Amino acid sequence: MSAPMPAPTEEEVRAIVSGQLHLEGPLLPILHDLQHTFGHVPRMALQVIADALNITRAEVHGVMSFYHDFREVPAGHHVVKICRAEACQAMGAEALAARTLEKLGTAWHGTTVNGAVTVEPVYCLGLCACAPAAMVDDRVVGRVDDAKMDRLLREAGA
Amino acid sequence: MRIWVPRDSAAKALGADDVAKAVATEAASRGLDVEVKRNGTRGMIWLEPLVEVEQDGTRMGFGPVSPADVPAILDGTSDKALGAVDDLDWMRRQDRLTFARVGVIDPLDLSDYEAHGGLAGLRRAIAMSGEEIVTEVTESGLRGRGGAGFPTGIKWTTVLNAQADRKYIVCNADEGDSGTFADRMIMEGDPFCLIEGMAIAGLGVGATKGYVYLRSEYPDAIAVMEEAVRVGRAAGLLGGDVLGSGKAFDMEIRVGAGAYVCGEETSLLNSMEGKRGVVRAKPPLPALEGFMGKPTVVNNVLSLATVPVILEKGAAHYAGFGLGRSKGTMPIQIAGNVKRGGLFETGFGMPLGELVNDVAGGTASGRPVKAVQVGGPLGAYLHPDQFDTPFGYEEFDQAGGLIGHAGVVVFDDSADMLKMARFAMEFCAVESCGKCTPCRIGAVRGVETIDRIAEGDAEAIPLLTDLCKTMKDGSLCALGGFTPFPVMSAVERFPDDFARHREAAE
């Protein structure tokens, strides 16, 4: 994700939408596919989806906004997710998260000024026996301490 | 020589990919004929990355391994040597039925799967009628492993007897509970086991289509399951003619989108249909009107992945394990502040204290255990006074808790139970689907009320108790209905943490 995402065209959106229409319940796969391609779900895609599925634009917005995963604007070049769930808390995740947010100078869901890193809370990565856990884009990391977090942030260009 | 390095995401999170590379590089530089195989994890997460060197059919373990340890392992001089993995205490003490192959085989090698007992259950099921398959599962005593503990065979009977042009098998792989990772482990370590279980379910109730609703927080599991479905389809395990039976069953992987509530079955079905993941009122039961309004089996990953061994070895064999009405084995996941965390599958009945102090070896920090949360974010906090409680559905219910998906999260004495209670309410507020008022509004008021207690307002405690009662009695699903478990168990069993704040404020 180091290169900026291309600006979506309506034609591209239409192609992605129509590629999923054969599925039973295609809306989530469509939203995932759009986000995977463009880094977010572009506003103009909502009407295209609504027309294709014969539902209202408001309904599409309602579904999209229900789920934590879908973004209206692109994230930073890398997304760092820090687990906030109980097993990680038992191993000091809360303090780790607080220090990380302070270092990055942002709050949860925020992006660093240079656009390199967006930081998100996550509730369980299934790495509860090697807590505290984090995920950088799709790469999982266990037993995260300050030194490991600093290295991850450095690699991500924060 | 064959060397196994796990590809499970817990092992990867601790550096297994770098270790695998180091093994291949070092072996090549020495001109050794080494085959590097990637397995699932054995479940001993404190030893990950756990490298196994296979010689004369015995797998010798080394762990936890860093790339720097690799030369000594190949020299035979490593101080990380553990001995034969099958002989390790952690492995010998278990009864691995559901997890028999996890960590042993190459997850995506169908012939390896078959060589270790895979497909035997499905082959037997193909020769049986739907009624016979469902009876076998009923007689095994298998109960829903997602948390509710509803008898799987009864659910299947309802779907079998429903009349419809289409039926579905839906696997709930939205494993969002903190402290649980058994679903992830089996999907990454033995995906064909889940596929086989779903195919058997399909033959049993007369469904030809299955879906796995898998949470987006598990990218590795998604990749393995998608590849396993492709392999299974190419090998004729899935498709129009399952293993030459003349019967059809195919399946798809669907990815969730970060909503915890979608682990609730009706919310999951709405999500799969492309709607907001709000909870549906029951009735109608999903068994009668589920996905797309058709009769649907919705089962947890572990329930479905246990079906093959039940069909392979028979209902009586499975029911021979366990305690009282909790029959069979439970893959218990031990996590949080423990010396030895991981997956431990054993017959129901082991006392909680033995799991925490003996199996897991107490806390990682070396400090005393203060509390143990069993069953995820909606499970009660248990006090060490309750450590003699045997691990079983009814036994935990009597102790004011629940076993849920069998996640055990241990906290040492630095834990502040008021903070944990507040977190439970905060989590419920973040994840509430918004359909019912006790959950949507109650969780927000719960956070505020606990903040009042933290500021020294003792009058807020009865208010919190009353609020919890309303949430418990009035919520549509377990999110609002069970959040009172962690909250009230913290209040009742750790009163000092709620009084101390009052003194501090005065």
PDB file of N, CA, C and O in Angstrom, chain A residues 23-25 27-28 32 62-63 65-70 84-87 89-91 122-130 135 138 140-143, chain B residues 9 13 166 168 178-179 181 184 211 215-216 218 254-258 271-272 274-277 292 335-337 373 377 409-410 420 423 426-427 431:
ATOM      1  N   LEU A  23     -23.677 -13.547  -6.550  1.00  0.00           N
ATOM      2  CA  LEU A  23     -23.670 -14.115  -5.201  1.00  0.00           C
ATOM      3  C   LEU A  23     -25.024 -13.961  -4.519  1.00  0.00           C
ATOM      4  O   LEU A  23     -25.786 -13.056  -4.842  1.00  0.00           O
ATOM      5  N   GLU A  24     -25.302 -14.842  -3.559  1.00  0.00           N
ATOM      6  CA  GLU A  24     -26.476 -14.666  -2.714  1.00  0.00           C
ATOM      7  C   GLU A  24     -26.074 -13.667  -1.630  1.00  0.00           C
ATOM      8  O   GLU A  24     -25.164 -13.930  -0.857  1.00  0.00           O
ATOM      9  N   GLY A  25     -26.738 -12.516  -1.574  1.00  0.00           N
ATOM     10  CA  GLY A  25     -26.351 -11.492  -0.593  1.00  0.00           C
ATOM     11  C   GLY A  25     -25.031 -10.841  -0.969  1.00  0.00           C
ATOM     12  O   GLY A  25     -24.040 -10.974  -0.262  1.00  0.00           O
ATOM     13  N   LEU A  27     -23.956  -7.680  -1.091  1.00  0.00           N
ATOM     14  CA  LEU A  27     -23.570  -6.322  -0.691  1.00  0.00           C
ATOM     15  C   LEU A  27     -22.245  -6.263   0.076  1.00  0.00           C
ATOM     16  O   LEU A  27     -21.384  -5.434  -0.234  1.00  0.00           O
ATOM     17  N   LEU A  28     -22.047  -7.136   1.059  1.00  0.00           N
ATOM     18  CA  LEU A  28     -20.775  -7.079   1.796  1.00  0.00           C
ATOM     19  C   LEU A  28     -19.580  -7.420   0.895  1.00  0.00           C
ATOM     20  O   LEU A  28     -18.566  -6.716   0.929  1.00  0.00           O
ATOM     21  N   HIS A  32     -16.442  -4.883   0.342  1.00  0.00           N
ATOM     22  CA  HIS A  32     -15.069  -5.330   0.585  1.00  0.00           C
ATOM     23  C   HIS A  32     -14.205  -5.151  -0.660  1.00  0.00           C
ATOM     24  O   HIS A  32     -13.064  -4.702  -0.588  1.00  0.00           O
ATOM     25  N   GLY A  62     -26.725   2.813   5.056  1.00  0.00           N
ATOM     26  CA  GLY A  62     -27.040   2.221   6.355  1.00  0.00           C
ATOM     27  C   GLY A  62     -26.210   0.986   6.615  1.00  0.00           C
ATOM     28  O   GLY A  62     -25.698   0.779   7.720  1.00  0.00           O
ATOM     29  N   VAL A  63     -26.057   0.162   5.598  1.00  0.00           N
ATOM     30  CA  VAL A  63     -25.264  -1.058   5.755  1.00  0.00           C
ATOM     31  C   VAL A  63     -23.791  -0.701   5.924  1.00  0.00           C
ATOM     32  O   VAL A  63     -23.116  -1.160   6.847  1.00  0.00           O
ATOM     33  N   SER A  65     -22.324   1.982   6.937  1.00  0.00           N
ATOM     34  CA  SER A  65     -21.955   2.679   8.172  1.00  0.00           C
ATOM     35  C   SER A  65     -22.130   1.793   9.410  1.00  0.00           C
ATOM     36  O   SER A  65     -21.652   2.120  10.486  1.00  0.00           O
ATOM     37  N   PHE A  66     -22.824   0.661   9.260  1.00  0.00           N
ATOM     38  CA  PHE A  66     -23.007  -0.246  10.402  1.00  0.00           C
ATOM     39  C   PHE A  66     -21.696  -0.940  10.780  1.00  0.00           C
ATOM     40  O   PHE A  66     -21.437  -1.206  11.942  1.00  0.00           O
ATOM     41  N   TYR A  67     -20.874  -1.226   9.774  1.00  0.00           N
ATOM     42  CA  TYR A  67     -19.688  -2.052   9.995  1.00  0.00           C
ATOM     43  C   TYR A  67     -18.442  -1.196  10.204  1.00  0.00           C
ATOM     44  O   TYR A  67     -18.216  -0.233   9.471  1.00  0.00           O
ATOM     45  N   HIS A  68     -17.621  -1.615  11.193  1.00  0.00           N
ATOM     46  CA  HIS A  68     -16.412  -0.846  11.510  1.00  0.00           C
ATOM     47  C   HIS A  68     -15.415  -0.829  10.358  1.00  0.00           C
ATOM     48  O   HIS A  68     -14.610   0.088  10.235  1.00  0.00           O
ATOM     49  N   ASP A  69     -15.424  -1.863   9.505  1.00  0.00           N
ATOM     50  CA  ASP A  69     -14.359  -2.017   8.506  1.00  0.00           C
ATOM     51  C   ASP A  69     -14.388  -0.975   7.379  1.00  0.00           C
ATOM     52  O   ASP A  69     -13.352  -0.650   6.813  1.00  0.00           O
ATOM     53  N   PHE A  70     -15.577  -0.510   7.019  1.00  0.00           N
ATOM     54  CA  PHE A  70     -15.677   0.268   5.779  1.00  0.00           C
ATOM     55  C   PHE A  70     -15.368   1.751   6.007  1.00  0.00           C
ATOM     56  O   PHE A  70     -15.871   2.369   6.935  1.00  0.00           O
ATOM     57  N   ARG A  84      -7.531  -4.247  21.971  1.00  0.00           N
ATOM     58  CA  ARG A  84      -7.952  -3.662  23.249  1.00  0.00           C
ATOM     59  C   ARG A  84      -8.698  -4.667  24.121  1.00  0.00           C
ATOM     60  O   ARG A  84      -9.202  -4.311  25.168  1.00  0.00           O
ATOM     61  N   ALA A  85      -8.825  -5.924  23.662  1.00  0.00           N
ATOM     62  CA  ALA A  85      -9.700  -6.869  24.364  1.00  0.00           C
ATOM     63  C   ALA A  85      -9.050  -7.375  25.649  1.00  0.00           C
ATOM     64  O   ALA A  85      -7.882  -7.120  25.928  1.00  0.00           O
ATOM     65  N   GLU A  86      -9.824  -8.136  26.425  1.00  0.00           N
ATOM     66  CA  GLU A  86      -9.462  -8.474  27.806  1.00  0.00           C
ATOM     67  C   GLU A  86      -8.129  -9.209  27.930  1.00  0.00           C
ATOM     68  O   GLU A  86      -7.326  -8.895  28.813  1.00  0.00           O
ATOM     69  N   ALA A  87      -7.905 -10.224  27.080  1.00  0.00           N
ATOM     70  CA  ALA A  87      -6.681 -11.024  27.231  1.00  0.00           C
ATOM     71  C   ALA A  87      -5.447 -10.145  27.023  1.00  0.00           C
ATOM     72  O   ALA A  87      -4.430 -10.296  27.708  1.00  0.00           O
ATOM     73  N   GLN A  89      -5.454  -6.864  27.525  1.00  0.00           N
ATOM     74  CA  GLN A  89      -5.409  -5.968  28.695  1.00  0.00           C
ATOM     75  C   GLN A  89      -4.690  -6.626  29.868  1.00  0.00           C
ATOM     76  O   GLN A  89      -3.984  -5.965  30.624  1.00  0.00           O
ATOM     77  N   ALA A  90      -4.893  -7.959  30.003  1.00  0.00           N
ATOM     78  CA  ALA A  90      -4.258  -8.677  31.116  1.00  0.00           C
ATOM     79  C   ALA A  90      -2.741  -8.646  30.995  1.00  0.00           C
ATOM     80  O   ALA A  90      -2.030  -8.906  31.957  1.00  0.00           O
ATOM     81  N   MET A  91      -2.244  -8.324  29.789  1.00  0.00           N
ATOM     82  CA  MET A  91      -0.796  -8.264  29.567  1.00  0.00           C
ATOM     83  C   MET A  91      -0.329  -6.844  29.252  1.00  0.00           C
ATOM     84  O   MET A  91       0.713  -6.649  28.617  1.00  0.00           O
ATOM     85  N   VAL A 122      -8.801  -2.721  17.844  1.00  0.00           N
ATOM     86  CA  VAL A 122      -9.432  -3.933  17.353  1.00  0.00           C
ATOM     87  C   VAL A 122      -9.776  -4.754  18.585  1.00  0.00           C
ATOM     88  O   VAL A 122      -9.072  -4.703  19.600  1.00  0.00           O
ATOM     89  N   TYR A 123     -10.894  -5.474  18.508  1.00  0.00           N
ATOM     90  CA  TYR A 123     -11.314  -6.281  19.645  1.00  0.00           C
ATOM     91  C   TYR A 123     -11.094  -7.751  19.320  1.00  0.00           C
ATOM     92  O   TYR A 123     -11.958  -8.424  18.824  1.00  0.00           O
ATOM     93  N   CYS A 124      -9.880  -8.167  19.539  1.00  0.00           N
ATOM     94  CA  CYS A 124      -9.422  -9.555  19.447  1.00  0.00           C
ATOM     95  C   CYS A 124      -8.937  -9.939  18.044  1.00  0.00           C
ATOM     96  O   CYS A 124      -9.652  -9.828  17.058  1.00  0.00           O
ATOM     97  N   LEU A 125      -7.696 -10.385  18.023  1.00  0.00           N
ATOM     98  CA  LEU A 125      -7.085 -10.915  16.799  1.00  0.00           C
ATOM     99  C   LEU A 125      -6.883 -12.428  16.921  1.00  0.00           C
ATOM    100  O   LEU A 125      -6.273 -13.047  16.053  1.00  0.00           O
ATOM    101  N   GLY A 126      -7.371 -13.014  18.006  1.00  0.00           N
ATOM    102  CA  GLY A 126      -7.176 -14.449  18.207  1.00  0.00           C
ATOM    103  C   GLY A 126      -5.743 -14.795  18.562  1.00  0.00           C
ATOM    104  O   GLY A 126      -5.305 -15.922  18.374  1.00  0.00           O
ATOM    105  N   LEU A 127      -5.013 -13.817  19.097  1.00  0.00           N
ATOM    106  CA  LEU A 127      -3.628 -14.041  19.502  1.00  0.00           C
ATOM    107  C   LEU A 127      -3.524 -13.882  21.020  1.00  0.00           C
ATOM    108  O   LEU A 127      -2.564 -13.336  21.543  1.00  0.00           O
ATOM    109  N   CYS A 128      -4.540 -14.402  21.705  1.00  0.00           N
ATOM    110  CA  CYS A 128      -4.732 -14.118  23.125  1.00  0.00           C
ATOM    111  C   CYS A 128      -3.710 -14.835  24.006  1.00  0.00           C
ATOM    112  O   CYS A 128      -3.551 -14.477  25.168  1.00  0.00           O
ATOM    113  N   ALA A 129      -3.040 -15.870  23.460  1.00  0.00           N
ATOM    114  CA  ALA A 129      -2.036 -16.578  24.252  1.00  0.00           C
ATOM    115  C   ALA A 129      -0.642 -15.997  24.019  1.00  0.00           C
ATOM    116  O   ALA A 129       0.332 -16.463  24.601  1.00  0.00           O
ATOM    117  N   CYS A 130      -0.546 -15.001  23.142  1.00  0.00           N
ATOM    118  CA  CYS A 130       0.731 -14.287  22.983  1.00  0.00           C
ATOM    119  C   CYS A 130       0.445 -12.786  22.968  1.00  0.00           C
ATOM    120  O   CYS A 130       0.856 -12.058  22.079  1.00  0.00           O
ATOM    121  N   MET A 135      -1.687  -5.717  14.668  1.00  0.00           N
ATOM    122  CA  MET A 135      -1.669  -6.127  13.267  1.00  0.00           C
ATOM    123  C   MET A 135      -1.301  -4.910  12.423  1.00  0.00           C
ATOM    124  O   MET A 135      -1.898  -3.847  12.576  1.00  0.00           O
ATOM    125  N   ASP A 138      -2.035  -6.606   7.022  1.00  0.00           N
ATOM    126  CA  ASP A 138      -2.515  -7.969   7.279  1.00  0.00           C
ATOM    127  C   ASP A 138      -1.502  -8.807   8.047  1.00  0.00           C
ATOM    128  O   ASP A 138      -1.644 -10.015   8.147  1.00  0.00           O
ATOM    129  N   VAL A 140       0.346 -10.082  11.377  1.00  0.00           N
ATOM    130  CA  VAL A 140       0.083 -10.148  12.815  1.00  0.00           C
ATOM    131  C   VAL A 140       1.385 -10.108  13.619  1.00  0.00           C
ATOM    132  O   VAL A 140       2.408 -10.609  13.178  1.00  0.00           O
ATOM    133  N   VAL A 141       1.303  -9.515  14.797  1.00  0.00           N
ATOM    134  CA  VAL A 141       2.459  -9.429  15.682  1.00  0.00           C
ATOM    135  C   VAL A 141       2.003  -9.731  17.110  1.00  0.00           C
ATOM    136  O   VAL A 141       1.004  -9.198  17.581  1.00  0.00           O
ATOM    137  N   GLY A 142       2.762 -10.587  17.782  1.00  0.00           N
ATOM    138  CA  GLY A 142       2.417 -10.956  19.149  1.00  0.00           C
ATOM    139  C   GLY A 142       3.446 -10.453  20.143  1.00  0.00           C
ATOM    140  O   GLY A 142       4.547 -10.042  19.769  1.00  0.00           O
ATOM    141  N   ARG A 143       3.085 -10.534  21.437  1.00  0.00           N
ATOM    142  CA  ARG A 143       3.942 -10.087  22.537  1.00  0.00           C
ATOM    143  C   ARG A 143       4.577  -8.738  22.223  1.00  0.00           C
ATOM    144  O   ARG A 143       5.798  -8.571  22.248  1.00  0.00           O
TER     145      ARG A 143
ATOM    146  N   SER B   9      -1.216 -18.293  12.642  1.00  0.00           N
ATOM    147  CA  SER B   9      -0.897 -16.868  12.793  1.00  0.00           C
ATOM    148  C   SER B   9      -0.298 -16.536  14.159  1.00  0.00           C
ATOM    149  O   SER B   9       0.459 -15.570  14.253  1.00  0.00           O
ATOM    150  N   ALA B  13       3.015 -14.549  14.306  1.00  0.00           N
ATOM    151  CA  ALA B  13       3.097 -13.322  15.107  1.00  0.00           C
ATOM    152  C   ALA B  13       4.333 -13.326  15.991  1.00  0.00           C
ATOM    153  O   ALA B  13       4.759 -12.286  16.475  1.00  0.00           O
ATOM    154  N   ARG B 166     -34.801 -25.242  -0.769  1.00  0.00           N
ATOM    155  CA  ARG B 166     -33.370 -25.073  -0.507  1.00  0.00           C
ATOM    156  C   ARG B 166     -33.139 -25.033   0.990  1.00  0.00           C
ATOM    157  O   ARG B 166     -33.974 -24.494   1.728  1.00  0.00           O
ATOM    158  N   TYR B 168     -29.680 -24.524   3.939  1.00  0.00           N
ATOM    159  CA  TYR B 168     -28.286 -24.068   4.013  1.00  0.00           C
ATOM    160  C   TYR B 168     -27.594 -24.560   5.283  1.00  0.00           C
ATOM    161  O   TYR B 168     -28.243 -24.753   6.314  1.00  0.00           O
ATOM    162  N   SER B 178     -12.771 -12.329  23.224  1.00  0.00           N
ATOM    163  CA  SER B 178     -11.393 -12.277  23.678  1.00  0.00           C
ATOM    164  C   SER B 178     -11.047 -13.546  24.443  1.00  0.00           C
ATOM    165  O   SER B 178     -11.867 -14.074  25.187  1.00  0.00           O
ATOM    166  N   GLY B 179      -9.845 -14.043  24.227  1.00  0.00           N
ATOM    167  CA  GLY B 179      -9.412 -15.253  24.910  1.00  0.00           C
ATOM    168  C   GLY B 179      -9.725 -16.516  24.142  1.00  0.00           C
ATOM    169  O   GLY B 179      -9.390 -17.602  24.585  1.00  0.00           O
ATOM    170  N   PHE B 181      -9.435 -18.663  20.451  1.00  0.00           N
ATOM    171  CA  PHE B 181      -8.740 -18.741  19.167  1.00  0.00           C
ATOM    172  C   PHE B 181      -8.795 -20.152  18.603  1.00  0.00           C
ATOM    173  O   PHE B 181      -8.065 -20.487  17.677  1.00  0.00           O
ATOM    174  N   ARG B 184      -9.967 -20.186  14.915  1.00  0.00           N
ATOM    175  CA  ARG B 184      -8.879 -19.737  14.058  1.00  0.00           C
ATOM    176  C   ARG B 184      -7.852 -20.848  13.876  1.00  0.00           C
ATOM    177  O   ARG B 184      -7.408 -21.134  12.766  1.00  0.00           O
ATOM    178  N   TYR B 211     -22.009 -21.980   3.822  1.00  0.00           N
ATOM    179  CA  TYR B 211     -21.234 -20.742   3.907  1.00  0.00           C
ATOM    180  C   TYR B 211     -20.442 -20.741   5.209  1.00  0.00           C
ATOM    181  O   TYR B 211     -20.940 -21.188   6.243  1.00  0.00           O
ATOM    182  N   ARG B 215     -14.590 -13.859  10.254  1.00  0.00           N
ATOM    183  CA  ARG B 215     -14.332 -12.453  10.603  1.00  0.00           C
ATOM    184  C   ARG B 215     -13.101 -11.900   9.861  1.00  0.00           C
ATOM    185  O   ARG B 215     -12.119 -12.612   9.613  1.00  0.00           O
ATOM    186  N   SER B 216     -13.190 -10.618   9.535  1.00  0.00           N
ATOM    187  CA  SER B 216     -12.130  -9.990   8.732  1.00  0.00           C
ATOM    188  C   SER B 216     -10.833  -9.813   9.514  1.00  0.00           C
ATOM    189  O   SER B 216      -9.782  -9.580   8.931  1.00  0.00           O
ATOM    190  N   TYR B 218      -9.201 -12.036  10.772  1.00  0.00           N
ATOM    191  CA  TYR B 218      -8.430 -13.267  10.608  1.00  0.00           C
ATOM    192  C   TYR B 218      -7.955 -13.448   9.156  1.00  0.00           C
ATOM    193  O   TYR B 218      -8.358 -14.405   8.484  1.00  0.00           O
ATOM    194  N   ARG B 254     -17.433 -16.320   3.328  1.00  0.00           N
ATOM    195  CA  ARG B 254     -17.866 -14.920   3.373  1.00  0.00           C
ATOM    196  C   ARG B 254     -17.117 -14.203   4.489  1.00  0.00           C
ATOM    197  O   ARG B 254     -16.969 -14.764   5.579  1.00  0.00           O
ATOM    198  N   VAL B 255     -16.687 -12.994   4.202  1.00  0.00           N
ATOM    199  CA  VAL B 255     -15.866 -12.268   5.163  1.00  0.00           C
ATOM    200  C   VAL B 255     -16.713 -11.226   5.897  1.00  0.00           C
ATOM    201  O   VAL B 255     -17.446 -10.455   5.269  1.00  0.00           O
ATOM    202  N   GLY B 256     -16.634 -11.231   7.209  1.00  0.00           N
ATOM    203  CA  GLY B 256     -17.340 -10.251   8.026  1.00  0.00           C
ATOM    204  C   GLY B 256     -16.716  -8.876   7.863  1.00  0.00           C
ATOM    205  O   GLY B 256     -15.820  -8.673   7.052  1.00  0.00           O
ATOM    206  N   ALA B 257     -17.196  -7.909   8.643  1.00  0.00           N
ATOM    207  CA  ALA B 257     -16.705  -6.552   8.445  1.00  0.00           C
ATOM    208  C   ALA B 257     -16.495  -5.824   9.761  1.00  0.00           C
ATOM    209  O   ALA B 257     -16.719  -4.631   9.878  1.00  0.00           O
ATOM    210  N   GLY B 258     -16.078  -6.581  10.773  1.00  0.00           N
ATOM    211  CA  GLY B 258     -15.663  -5.940  12.012  1.00  0.00           C
ATOM    212  C   GLY B 258     -16.777  -5.616  12.985  1.00  0.00           C
ATOM    213  O   GLY B 258     -16.647  -4.689  13.773  1.00  0.00           O
ATOM    214  N   SER B 271     -26.310 -10.102   8.110  1.00  0.00           N
ATOM    215  CA  SER B 271     -25.078  -9.608   7.507  1.00  0.00           C
ATOM    216  C   SER B 271     -24.785 -10.349   6.206  1.00  0.00           C
ATOM    217  O   SER B 271     -24.416  -9.743   5.192  1.00  0.00           O
ATOM    218  N   MET B 272     -24.959 -11.663   6.224  1.00  0.00           N
ATOM    219  CA  MET B 272     -24.714 -12.440   5.003  1.00  0.00           C
ATOM    220  C   MET B 272     -25.672 -12.070   3.874  1.00  0.00           C
ATOM    221  O   MET B 272     -25.345 -12.166   2.705  1.00  0.00           O
ATOM    222  N   GLY B 274     -26.560  -9.177   3.302  1.00  0.00           N
ATOM    223  CA  GLY B 274     -26.215  -7.834   2.844  1.00  0.00           C
ATOM    224  C   GLY B 274     -26.966  -6.740   3.576  1.00  0.00           C
ATOM    225  O   GLY B 274     -27.153  -5.644   3.053  1.00  0.00           O
ATOM    226  N   LYS B 275     -27.399  -7.047   4.790  1.00  0.00           N
ATOM    227  CA  LYS B 275     -28.117  -6.038   5.576  1.00  0.00           C
ATOM    228  C   LYS B 275     -27.255  -5.580   6.740  1.00  0.00           C
ATOM    229  O   LYS B 275     -26.194  -6.132   6.986  1.00  0.00           O
ATOM    230  N   ARG B 276     -27.748  -4.571   7.465  1.00  0.00           N
ATOM    231  CA  ARG B 276     -27.106  -4.217   8.725  1.00  0.00           C
ATOM    232  C   ARG B 276     -27.170  -5.447   9.630  1.00  0.00           C
ATOM    233  O   ARG B 276     -28.170  -6.160   9.628  1.00  0.00           O
ATOM    234  N   GLY B 277     -26.111  -5.656  10.406  1.00  0.00           N
ATOM    235  CA  GLY B 277     -26.075  -6.853  11.243  1.00  0.00           C
ATOM    236  C   GLY B 277     -26.876  -6.702  12.517  1.00  0.00           C
ATOM    237  O   GLY B 277     -26.350  -6.904  13.606  1.00  0.00           O
ATOM    238  N   MET B 292     -31.765 -16.302   3.724  1.00  0.00           N
ATOM    239  CA  MET B 292     -32.708 -16.087   2.635  1.00  0.00           C
ATOM    240  C   MET B 292     -34.098 -16.652   2.968  1.00  0.00           C
ATOM    241  O   MET B 292     -34.849 -17.040   2.079  1.00  0.00           O
ATOM    242  N   ALA B 335      -5.390 -18.146  28.090  1.00  0.00           N
ATOM    243  CA  ALA B 335      -4.798 -16.929  27.549  1.00  0.00           C
ATOM    244  C   ALA B 335      -4.665 -15.858  28.609  1.00  0.00           C
ATOM    245  O   ALA B 335      -5.034 -16.055  29.765  1.00  0.00           O
ATOM    246  N   GLY B 336      -4.142 -14.727  28.172  1.00  0.00           N
ATOM    247  CA  GLY B 336      -3.956 -13.599  29.072  1.00  0.00           C
ATOM    248  C   GLY B 336      -2.659 -13.755  29.842  1.00  0.00           C
ATOM    249  O   GLY B 336      -1.643 -14.171  29.284  1.00  0.00           O
ATOM    250  N   ASN B 337      -2.726 -13.470  31.133  1.00  0.00           N
ATOM    251  CA  ASN B 337      -1.513 -13.456  31.952  1.00  0.00           C
ATOM    252  C   ASN B 337      -1.222 -14.860  32.511  1.00  0.00           C
ATOM    253  O   ASN B 337      -1.480 -15.144  33.674  1.00  0.00           O
ATOM    254  N   GLN B 373     -11.534 -14.689  33.701  1.00  0.00           N
ATOM    255  CA  GLN B 373     -12.766 -14.504  32.921  1.00  0.00           C
ATOM    256  C   GLN B 373     -12.909 -15.686  31.972  1.00  0.00           C
ATOM    257  O   GLN B 373     -12.030 -15.934  31.139  1.00  0.00           O
ATOM    258  N   PRO B 377     -15.926 -11.772  26.425  1.00  0.00           N
ATOM    259  CA  PRO B 377     -16.287 -10.493  27.050  1.00  0.00           C
ATOM    260  C   PRO B 377     -17.660 -10.517  27.721  1.00  0.00           C
ATOM    261  O   PRO B 377     -17.997  -9.605  28.470  1.00  0.00           O
ATOM    262  N   VAL B 409      -9.339 -16.444  30.417  1.00  0.00           N
ATOM    263  CA  VAL B 409      -8.388 -15.322  30.456  1.00  0.00           C
ATOM    264  C   VAL B 409      -8.014 -15.025  31.907  1.00  0.00           C
ATOM    265  O   VAL B 409      -8.881 -14.749  32.734  1.00  0.00           O
ATOM    266  N   VAL B 410      -6.721 -15.101  32.181  1.00  0.00           N
ATOM    267  CA  VAL B 410      -6.241 -14.974  33.556  1.00  0.00           C
ATOM    268  C   VAL B 410      -5.673 -13.569  33.800  1.00  0.00           C
ATOM    269  O   VAL B 410      -4.959 -13.025  32.938  1.00  0.00           O
ATOM    270  N   MET B 420     -12.302  -3.184  34.566  1.00  0.00           N
ATOM    271  CA  MET B 420     -12.744  -4.271  33.695  1.00  0.00           C
ATOM    272  C   MET B 420     -14.269  -4.232  33.520  1.00  0.00           C
ATOM    273  O   MET B 420     -14.785  -4.488  32.442  1.00  0.00           O
ATOM    274  N   PHE B 423     -15.005  -1.507  31.157  1.00  0.00           N
ATOM    275  CA  PHE B 423     -14.678  -1.908  29.793  1.00  0.00           C
ATOM    276  C   PHE B 423     -15.791  -2.778  29.194  1.00  0.00           C
ATOM    277  O   PHE B 423     -16.129  -2.643  28.013  1.00  0.00           O
ATOM    278  N   GLU B 426     -18.423  -0.498  28.089  1.00  0.00           N
ATOM    279  CA  GLU B 426     -17.943   0.306  26.957  1.00  0.00           C
ATOM    280  C   GLU B 426     -17.959  -0.526  25.682  1.00  0.00           C
ATOM    281  O   GLU B 426     -18.396  -0.072  24.614  1.00  0.00           O
ATOM    282  N   PHE B 427     -17.492  -1.777  25.801  1.00  0.00           N
ATOM    283  CA  PHE B 427     -17.476  -2.684  24.653  1.00  0.00           C
ATOM    284  C   PHE B 427     -18.898  -2.929  24.141  1.00  0.00           C
ATOM    285  O   PHE B 427     -19.159  -2.895  22.938  1.00  0.00           O
ATOM    286  N   GLU B 431     -20.304  -2.022  20.418  1.00  0.00           N
ATOM    287  CA  GLU B 431     -20.702  -3.105  19.529  1.00  0.00           C
ATOM    288  C   GLU B 431     -22.209  -3.351  19.451  1.00  0.00           C
ATOM    289  O   GLU B 431     -22.653  -4.182  18.658  1.00  0.00           O
TER     290      GLU B 431
END
